mmCIF file of C-alpha atoms in Angstrom:
data_model
loop_
_atom_site.group_PDB
_atom_site.id
_atom_site.type_symbol
_atom_site.label_atom_id
_atom_site.label_comp_id
_atom_site.label_asym_id
_atom_site.label_seq_id
_atom_site.Cartn_x
_atom_site.Cartn_y
_atom_site.Cartn_z
ATOM 1 C CA MET A 1 -25.820 157.583 -68.095
ATOM 2 C CA GLU A 2 -23.824 158.075 -64.772
ATOM 3 C CA LYS A 3 -25.327 157.695 -61.496
ATOM 4 C CA LEU A 4 -25.328 161.023 -59.161
ATOM 5 C CA SER A 5 -25.040 160.887 -55.293
ATOM 6 C CA HIS A 6 -28.064 162.490 -53.839
ATOM 7 C CA ALA A 7 -26.117 164.841 -51.796
ATOM 8 C CA TYR A 8 -22.687 166.193 -52.151
ATOM 9 C CA ILE A 9 -20.248 168.675 -50.088
ATOM 10 C CA VAL A 10 -18.685 171.127 -52.170
ATOM 11 C CA SER A 11 -15.514 172.106 -50.296
ATOM 12 C CA SER A 12 -13.606 174.842 -51.372
ATOM 13 C CA ALA A 13 -11.337 177.826 -49.854
ATOM 14 C CA SER A 14 -12.800 180.252 -52.158
ATOM 15 C CA GLU A 15 -16.680 180.568 -52.120
ATOM 16 C CA GLU A 16 -16.701 181.771 -55.883
ATOM 17 C CA ALA A 17 -15.125 178.711 -56.772
ATOM 18 C CA GLY A 18 -17.090 176.414 -54.718
ATOM 19 C CA LEU A 19 -20.512 177.821 -55.824
ATOM 20 C CA GLU A 20 -18.837 177.551 -59.340
ATOM 21 C CA ARG A 21 -18.459 173.786 -58.804
ATOM 22 C CA ALA A 22 -21.915 173.480 -57.589
ATOM 23 C CA LEU A 23 -23.617 174.934 -60.449
ATOM 24 C CA ALA A 24 -21.499 172.928 -62.714
ATOM 25 C CA LEU A 25 -22.615 169.804 -60.710
ATOM 26 C CA ALA A 26 -26.365 171.247 -61.068
ATOM 27 C CA SER A 27 -26.076 171.312 -64.750
ATOM 28 C CA GLU A 28 -24.905 168.017 -64.858
ATOM 29 C CA MET A 29 -27.868 166.886 -62.627
ATOM 30 C CA LEU A 30 -30.895 168.796 -64.790
ATOM 31 C CA CYS A 31 -29.328 168.925 -68.253
ATOM 32 C CA SER A 32 -31.950 167.487 -70.703
ATOM 33 C CA GLY A 33 -29.141 167.199 -73.705
ATOM 34 C CA THR A 34 -28.137 164.033 -75.143
ATOM 35 C CA GLY A 35 -24.507 162.967 -74.816
ATOM 36 C CA LYS A 36 -22.096 164.067 -72.345
ATOM 37 C CA LYS A 37 -23.684 166.077 -69.398
ATOM 38 C CA PRO A 38 -23.968 168.605 -68.797
ATOM 39 C CA CYS A 39 -24.145 169.753 -72.488
ATOM 40 C CA GLY A 40 -24.274 173.579 -71.849
ATOM 41 C CA VAL A 41 -26.779 174.131 -74.461
ATOM 42 C CA CYS A 42 -29.987 172.733 -73.642
ATOM 43 C CA ARG A 43 -32.624 174.678 -71.809
ATOM 44 C CA ASP A 44 -31.980 173.571 -68.551
ATOM 45 C CA CYS A 45 -28.199 174.302 -68.897
ATOM 46 C CA ARG A 46 -29.055 177.821 -70.333
ATOM 47 C CA LYS A 47 -31.416 178.794 -67.631
ATOM 48 C CA ILE A 48 -29.030 177.625 -65.172
ATOM 49 C CA LYS A 49 -26.399 179.652 -66.735
ATOM 50 C CA ALA A 50 -28.701 182.342 -66.680
ATOM 51 C CA GLY A 51 -29.681 182.109 -63.099
ATOM 52 C CA VAL A 52 -33.663 181.652 -63.826
ATOM 53 C CA HIS A 53 -33.855 177.764 -63.624
ATOM 54 C CA PRO A 54 -36.910 176.868 -61.823
ATOM 55 C CA ASP A 55 -35.920 173.800 -60.291
ATOM 56 C CA LEU A 56 -32.716 175.152 -58.915
ATOM 57 C CA GLY A 57 -33.075 176.320 -55.168
ATOM 58 C CA TYR A 58 -30.853 177.974 -53.181
ATOM 59 C CA VAL A 59 -30.602 178.246 -49.294
ATOM 60 C CA ARG A 60 -28.559 180.864 -47.697
ATOM 61 C CA ARG A 61 -28.366 182.946 -44.415
ATOM 62 C CA PRO A 62 -31.095 185.117 -43.948
ATOM 63 C CA LEU A 63 -30.887 188.674 -43.691
ATOM 64 C CA ASP A 64 -31.477 190.809 -40.806
ATOM 65 C CA ASP A 65 -33.900 194.296 -41.021
ATOM 66 C CA LYS A 66 -30.427 196.307 -41.582
ATOM 67 C CA GLY A 67 -29.905 194.025 -44.512
ATOM 68 C CA ASN A 68 -26.997 192.198 -42.810
ATOM 69 C CA LYS A 69 -26.429 188.575 -42.851
ATOM 70 C CA LYS A 70 -27.868 186.498 -39.679
ATOM 71 C CA ARG A 71 -25.595 183.932 -38.136
ATOM 72 C CA ASP A 72 -26.849 180.819 -38.944
ATOM 73 C CA ILE A 73 -29.237 178.807 -41.458
ATOM 74 C CA GLN A 74 -32.277 178.235 -39.559
ATOM 75 C CA VAL A 75 -34.216 174.997 -39.278
ATOM 76 C CA ASP A 76 -37.364 176.394 -40.654
ATOM 77 C CA GLN A 77 -35.414 177.003 -43.903
ATOM 78 C CA ILE A 78 -34.274 173.576 -44.109
ATOM 79 C CA ARG A 79 -37.924 171.869 -43.653
ATOM 80 C CA ASP A 80 -39.398 174.565 -45.705
ATOM 81 C CA MET A 81 -36.516 173.271 -48.229
ATOM 82 C CA GLY A 82 -37.421 169.564 -47.408
ATOM 83 C CA ALA A 83 -41.409 170.457 -47.839
ATOM 84 C CA ASP A 84 -40.668 171.917 -51.336
ATOM 85 C CA ALA A 85 -38.203 169.095 -52.592
ATOM 86 C CA TYR A 86 -41.528 166.559 -52.233
ATOM 87 C CA VAL A 87 -43.434 168.958 -54.882
ATOM 88 C CA LEU A 88 -42.805 167.808 -58.576
ATOM 89 C CA PRO A 89 -40.495 169.850 -60.771
ATOM 90 C CA ASN A 90 -41.863 172.624 -62.970
ATOM 91 C CA GLU A 91 -39.470 171.866 -66.107
ATOM 92 C CA ALA A 92 -36.540 169.414 -65.544
ATOM 93 C CA SER A 93 -36.621 165.737 -64.486
ATOM 94 C CA GLY A 94 -35.511 166.696 -60.925
ATOM 95 C CA LYS A 95 -34.666 169.147 -58.636
ATOM 96 C CA VAL A 96 -31.505 170.450 -57.150
ATOM 97 C CA TYR A 97 -30.827 172.734 -53.847
ATOM 98 C CA ILE A 98 -27.750 174.632 -53.103
ATOM 99 C CA ILE A 99 -27.153 175.352 -49.590
ATOM 100 C CA GLN A 100 -24.426 178.140 -49.535
ATOM 101 C CA GLU A 101 -21.961 178.314 -46.504
ATOM 102 C CA ALA A 102 -23.390 175.019 -45.012
ATOM 103 C CA ASP A 103 -21.514 175.158 -42.369
ATOM 104 C CA THR A 104 -23.530 177.953 -40.774
ATOM 105 C CA MET A 105 -26.807 175.669 -40.456
ATOM 106 C CA ASN A 106 -27.550 175.530 -36.459
ATOM 107 C CA GLU A 107 -27.164 171.947 -35.107
ATOM 108 C CA SER A 108 -31.302 171.628 -35.491
ATOM 109 C CA ALA A 109 -30.799 172.636 -39.274
ATOM 110 C CA GLN A 110 -28.158 170.063 -39.852
ATOM 111 C CA ASN A 111 -30.282 167.387 -38.238
ATOM 112 C CA ALA A 112 -33.582 168.104 -40.287
ATOM 113 C CA ALA A 113 -30.977 167.890 -43.242
ATOM 114 C CA LEU A 114 -29.943 164.453 -42.258
ATOM 115 C CA LYS A 115 -33.381 163.244 -42.102
ATOM 116 C CA LEU A 116 -33.761 164.396 -45.668
ATOM 117 C CA PHE A 117 -30.488 162.878 -46.845
ATOM 118 C CA GLU A 118 -31.460 159.760 -45.321
ATOM 119 C CA GLU A 119 -34.387 159.311 -47.224
ATOM 120 C CA PRO A 120 -34.352 162.068 -50.175
ATOM 121 C CA PRO A 121 -37.382 162.315 -52.470
ATOM 122 C CA ALA A 122 -36.759 160.823 -56.107
ATOM 123 C CA GLY A 123 -34.789 162.667 -58.486
ATOM 124 C CA VAL A 124 -33.486 165.566 -55.945
ATOM 125 C CA HIS A 125 -30.199 166.425 -55.111
ATOM 126 C CA PHE A 126 -28.721 168.679 -52.522
ATOM 127 C CA ILE A 127 -25.380 170.505 -52.702
ATOM 128 C CA LEU A 128 -23.620 171.682 -49.780
ATOM 129 C CA CYS A 129 -21.080 174.711 -50.625
ATOM 130 C CA THR A 130 -18.822 175.053 -47.659
ATOM 131 C CA THR A 131 -15.254 176.340 -47.002
ATOM 132 C CA ASN A 132 -14.442 174.049 -44.060
ATOM 133 C CA PRO A 133 -16.365 170.544 -43.870
ATOM 134 C CA GLU A 134 -15.226 169.809 -40.592
ATOM 135 C CA LYS A 135 -17.808 172.217 -39.223
ATOM 136 C CA LEU A 136 -20.709 169.694 -40.384
ATOM 137 C CA LEU A 137 -21.902 167.165 -38.329
ATOM 138 C CA THR A 138 -19.971 163.566 -38.676
ATOM 139 C CA THR A 139 -23.360 162.182 -39.851
ATOM 140 C CA VAL A 140 -24.193 164.642 -42.217
ATOM 141 C CA ARG A 141 -20.799 164.098 -44.180
ATOM 142 C CA SER A 142 -21.064 160.736 -44.027
ATOM 143 C CA ARG A 143 -24.651 161.065 -46.306
ATOM 144 C CA CYS A 144 -22.453 163.113 -48.748
ATOM 145 C CA VAL A 145 -19.874 162.825 -51.462
ATOM 146 C CA LEU A 146 -17.122 165.529 -50.648
ATOM 147 C CA VAL A 147 -15.692 167.326 -53.693
ATOM 148 C CA ARG A 148 -12.529 169.305 -52.856
ATOM 149 C CA CYS A 149 -11.921 172.262 -55.485
ATOM 150 C CA ASN A 150 -10.024 175.469 -55.303
ATOM 151 C CA ALA A 151 -9.668 178.389 -57.586
ATOM 152 C CA GLY A 152 -7.050 178.094 -59.626
ATOM 153 C CA GLU A 153 -6.413 174.425 -59.567
ATOM 154 C CA GLU A 154 -3.046 173.153 -61.139
ATOM 155 C CA PRO A 155 -3.314 169.516 -63.497
ATOM 156 C CA GLU A 156 -2.403 166.524 -61.690
ATOM 157 C CA ASN A 157 0.976 165.278 -60.962
ATOM 158 C CA ALA A 158 1.862 162.761 -63.706
ATOM 159 C CA GLU A 159 3.595 160.538 -61.069
ATOM 160 C CA MET A 160 1.017 161.125 -58.528
ATOM 161 C CA ALA A 161 -1.747 160.371 -61.120
ATOM 162 C CA ALA A 162 -0.149 157.139 -61.847
ATOM 163 C CA LEU A 163 0.265 155.941 -58.260
ATOM 164 C CA ALA A 164 -3.667 156.650 -57.550
ATOM 165 C CA ASP A 165 -4.245 154.793 -60.870
ATOM 166 C CA GLU A 166 -2.240 151.843 -59.634
ATOM 167 C CA TYR A 167 -3.956 152.026 -56.058
ATOM 168 C CA ILE A 168 -7.335 151.939 -57.667
ATOM 169 C CA ARG A 169 -6.237 148.824 -59.853
ATOM 170 C CA LEU A 170 -5.310 146.993 -57.006
ATOM 171 C CA VAL A 171 -8.420 147.969 -54.966
ATOM 172 C CA GLN A 172 -10.311 146.639 -57.804
ATOM 173 C CA SER A 173 -8.577 143.297 -58.179
ATOM 174 C CA GLY A 174 -9.279 142.768 -54.308
ATOM 175 C CA ASN A 175 -5.739 141.028 -54.451
ATOM 176 C CA THR A 176 -4.269 141.917 -50.396
ATOM 177 C CA THR A 177 -1.200 140.465 -51.105
ATOM 178 C CA GLU A 178 -0.424 142.532 -54.231
ATOM 179 C CA LEU A 179 -1.813 145.944 -52.521
ATOM 180 C CA THR A 180 0.180 145.589 -49.535
ATOM 181 C CA ALA A 181 3.287 145.224 -51.766
ATOM 182 C CA TRP A 182 2.365 148.191 -53.178
ATOM 183 C CA CYS A 183 1.879 150.078 -50.060
ATOM 184 C CA PHE A 184 5.403 148.638 -48.549
ATOM 185 C CA ALA A 185 7.053 149.876 -51.824
ATOM 186 C CA ASN A 186 5.682 153.141 -51.761
ATOM 187 C CA GLU A 187 6.057 153.989 -47.882
ATOM 188 C CA LYS A 188 9.155 156.236 -48.233
ATOM 189 C CA LEU A 189 7.319 158.467 -50.662
ATOM 190 C CA ASP A 190 8.237 162.135 -49.955
ATOM 191 C CA LEU A 191 5.618 163.412 -46.993
ATOM 192 C CA ARG A 192 4.944 166.682 -49.149
ATOM 193 C CA LYS A 193 3.772 164.827 -51.996
ATOM 194 C CA MET A 194 1.118 162.611 -49.949
ATOM 195 C CA PRO A 195 -1.832 165.021 -49.883
ATOM 196 C CA GLU A 196 -1.458 165.236 -53.539
ATOM 197 C CA LEU A 197 -1.395 161.528 -53.705
ATOM 198 C CA LEU A 198 -4.638 161.325 -51.816
ATOM 199 C CA ALA A 199 -6.348 163.620 -53.228
ATOM 200 C CA CYS A 200 -5.941 162.047 -56.893
ATOM 201 C CA ILE A 201 -7.250 159.055 -55.402
ATOM 202 C CA GLU A 202 -10.344 160.595 -53.770
ATOM 203 C CA ARG A 203 -10.961 162.295 -57.331
ATOM 204 C CA ARG A 204 -11.133 158.867 -58.697
ATOM 205 C CA LEU A 205 -13.130 157.256 -56.045
ATOM 206 C CA ILE A 206 -15.665 159.981 -56.530
ATOM 207 C CA GLN A 207 -15.914 159.744 -60.241
ATOM 208 C CA MET A 208 -16.369 155.841 -60.038
ATOM 209 C CA LEU A 209 -19.508 156.350 -57.084
ATOM 210 C CA ARG A 210 -21.303 158.192 -59.992
ATOM 211 C CA TYR A 211 -21.703 154.923 -62.157
ATOM 212 C CA SER A 212 -20.607 151.782 -59.919
ATOM 213 C CA ASP A 213 -23.154 149.723 -58.179
ATOM 214 C CA ALA A 214 -20.500 149.031 -55.342
ATOM 215 C CA ARG A 215 -21.451 152.367 -53.510
ATOM 216 C CA ALA A 216 -20.947 150.705 -49.928
ATOM 217 C CA GLN A 217 -17.711 149.728 -50.500
ATOM 218 C CA LEU A 218 -16.627 153.294 -52.330
ATOM 219 C CA MET A 219 -18.217 155.373 -50.017
ATOM 220 C CA GLY A 220 -15.860 153.058 -46.987
ATOM 221 C CA ASN A 221 -12.869 153.902 -49.431
ATOM 222 C CA ILE A 222 -13.564 157.654 -49.836
ATOM 223 C CA ALA A 223 -14.016 157.793 -45.752
ATOM 224 C CA LEU A 224 -10.652 156.175 -45.594
ATOM 225 C CA ILE A 225 -9.033 158.675 -47.770
ATOM 226 C CA GLU A 226 -10.547 161.669 -45.995
ATOM 227 C CA ARG A 227 -9.349 160.121 -42.534
ATOM 228 C CA CYS A 228 -5.689 159.875 -44.388
ATOM 229 C CA LEU A 229 -6.230 163.336 -45.421
ATOM 230 C CA GLU A 230 -7.116 164.477 -41.718
ATOM 231 C CA TYR A 231 -4.151 162.833 -40.619
ATOM 232 C CA GLN A 232 -1.664 164.747 -42.678
ATOM 233 C CA THR A 233 -2.536 167.497 -40.851
ATOM 234 C CA VAL A 234 -1.055 166.574 -37.856
ATOM 235 C CA ASN A 235 1.843 165.163 -39.642
ATOM 236 C CA THR A 236 1.415 161.557 -39.384
ATOM 237 C CA SER A 237 4.142 159.724 -41.139
ATOM 238 C CA VAL A 238 3.763 158.465 -44.936
ATOM 239 C CA LYS A 239 4.537 154.892 -43.563
ATOM 240 C CA HIS A 240 1.591 154.870 -41.161
ATOM 241 C CA ILE A 241 -0.792 156.220 -43.899
ATOM 242 C CA PHE A 242 0.189 153.271 -46.491
ATOM 243 C CA GLY A 243 -0.249 151.045 -43.465
ATOM 244 C CA LEU A 244 -3.874 152.434 -43.045
ATOM 245 C CA LEU A 245 -4.306 151.735 -46.917
ATOM 246 C CA ALA A 246 -2.855 148.354 -47.049
ATOM 247 C CA VAL A 247 -5.220 147.029 -43.926
ATOM 248 C CA LYS A 248 -8.307 148.906 -44.450
ATOM 249 C CA SER A 249 -8.989 149.221 -48.150
ATOM 250 C CA LEU A 250 -10.216 145.994 -48.887
ATOM 251 C CA PRO A 251 -13.175 144.450 -46.946
ATOM 252 C CA ALA A 252 -11.825 141.593 -44.538
ATOM 253 C CA LYS A 253 -13.785 138.814 -45.821
ATOM 254 C CA GLU A 254 -12.269 136.111 -47.653
ATOM 255 C CA THR A 255 -14.586 136.577 -50.679
ATOM 256 C CA ARG A 256 -14.552 140.184 -51.771
ATOM 257 C CA LYS A 257 -16.674 142.024 -54.143
ATOM 258 C CA LYS A 258 -14.871 144.127 -56.850
ATOM 259 C CA VAL A 259 -15.111 147.757 -56.974
ATOM 260 C CA ASP A 260 -16.867 148.195 -60.743
#
């Protein structure tokens, strides 16, 4: 069975698309069917779809006395979630909590969540939905796997998918010389294509994180790709980004453990 992280950030420009992806993740986490998960037909999958699963909880901005959303998710809400997380599940093998508009957690709430993510109860998963993950504390982001999604996503570009696969292969091989040569050969890539290549690489690393034992190295690679994506927003050159990939993708030690 694939391993799932205890905490995810689902980032989407559309709150609806983000929630849909979060529910798909929750279904995978709680699915009791056999074979590929989520199966979509077991009791747990059907209850999640119907919105009545007792082991799927939500944290949302509270409402004021006029029925309007308050500005922040409060620390007491996160503490309550944490207390409930230690209670045994009702039906499934674990529990899932979806925090909607997670970027509206105030600093105290985020710090409370951080403590929970650092030592999560067994079998409990947290999914943070946000339109802007950069509003979350860096320490919170570092404890979560980032999943980017957008409504109406287009299929991967075949050229960028092939380059992403080759990058992953070279990282797995641990061969610095070959990786450096590959980066040098591709440093004239069209700047407009770079975000798509980085997104392709990130998706593959996230998928690998589910079944790999080399989580520390994978998390480091994901953080590196996130850093490169941030550089893209300030028009950093393709050559500079490939230089970062060449230097930072593999551990500095001579003896490297493969990412598999």
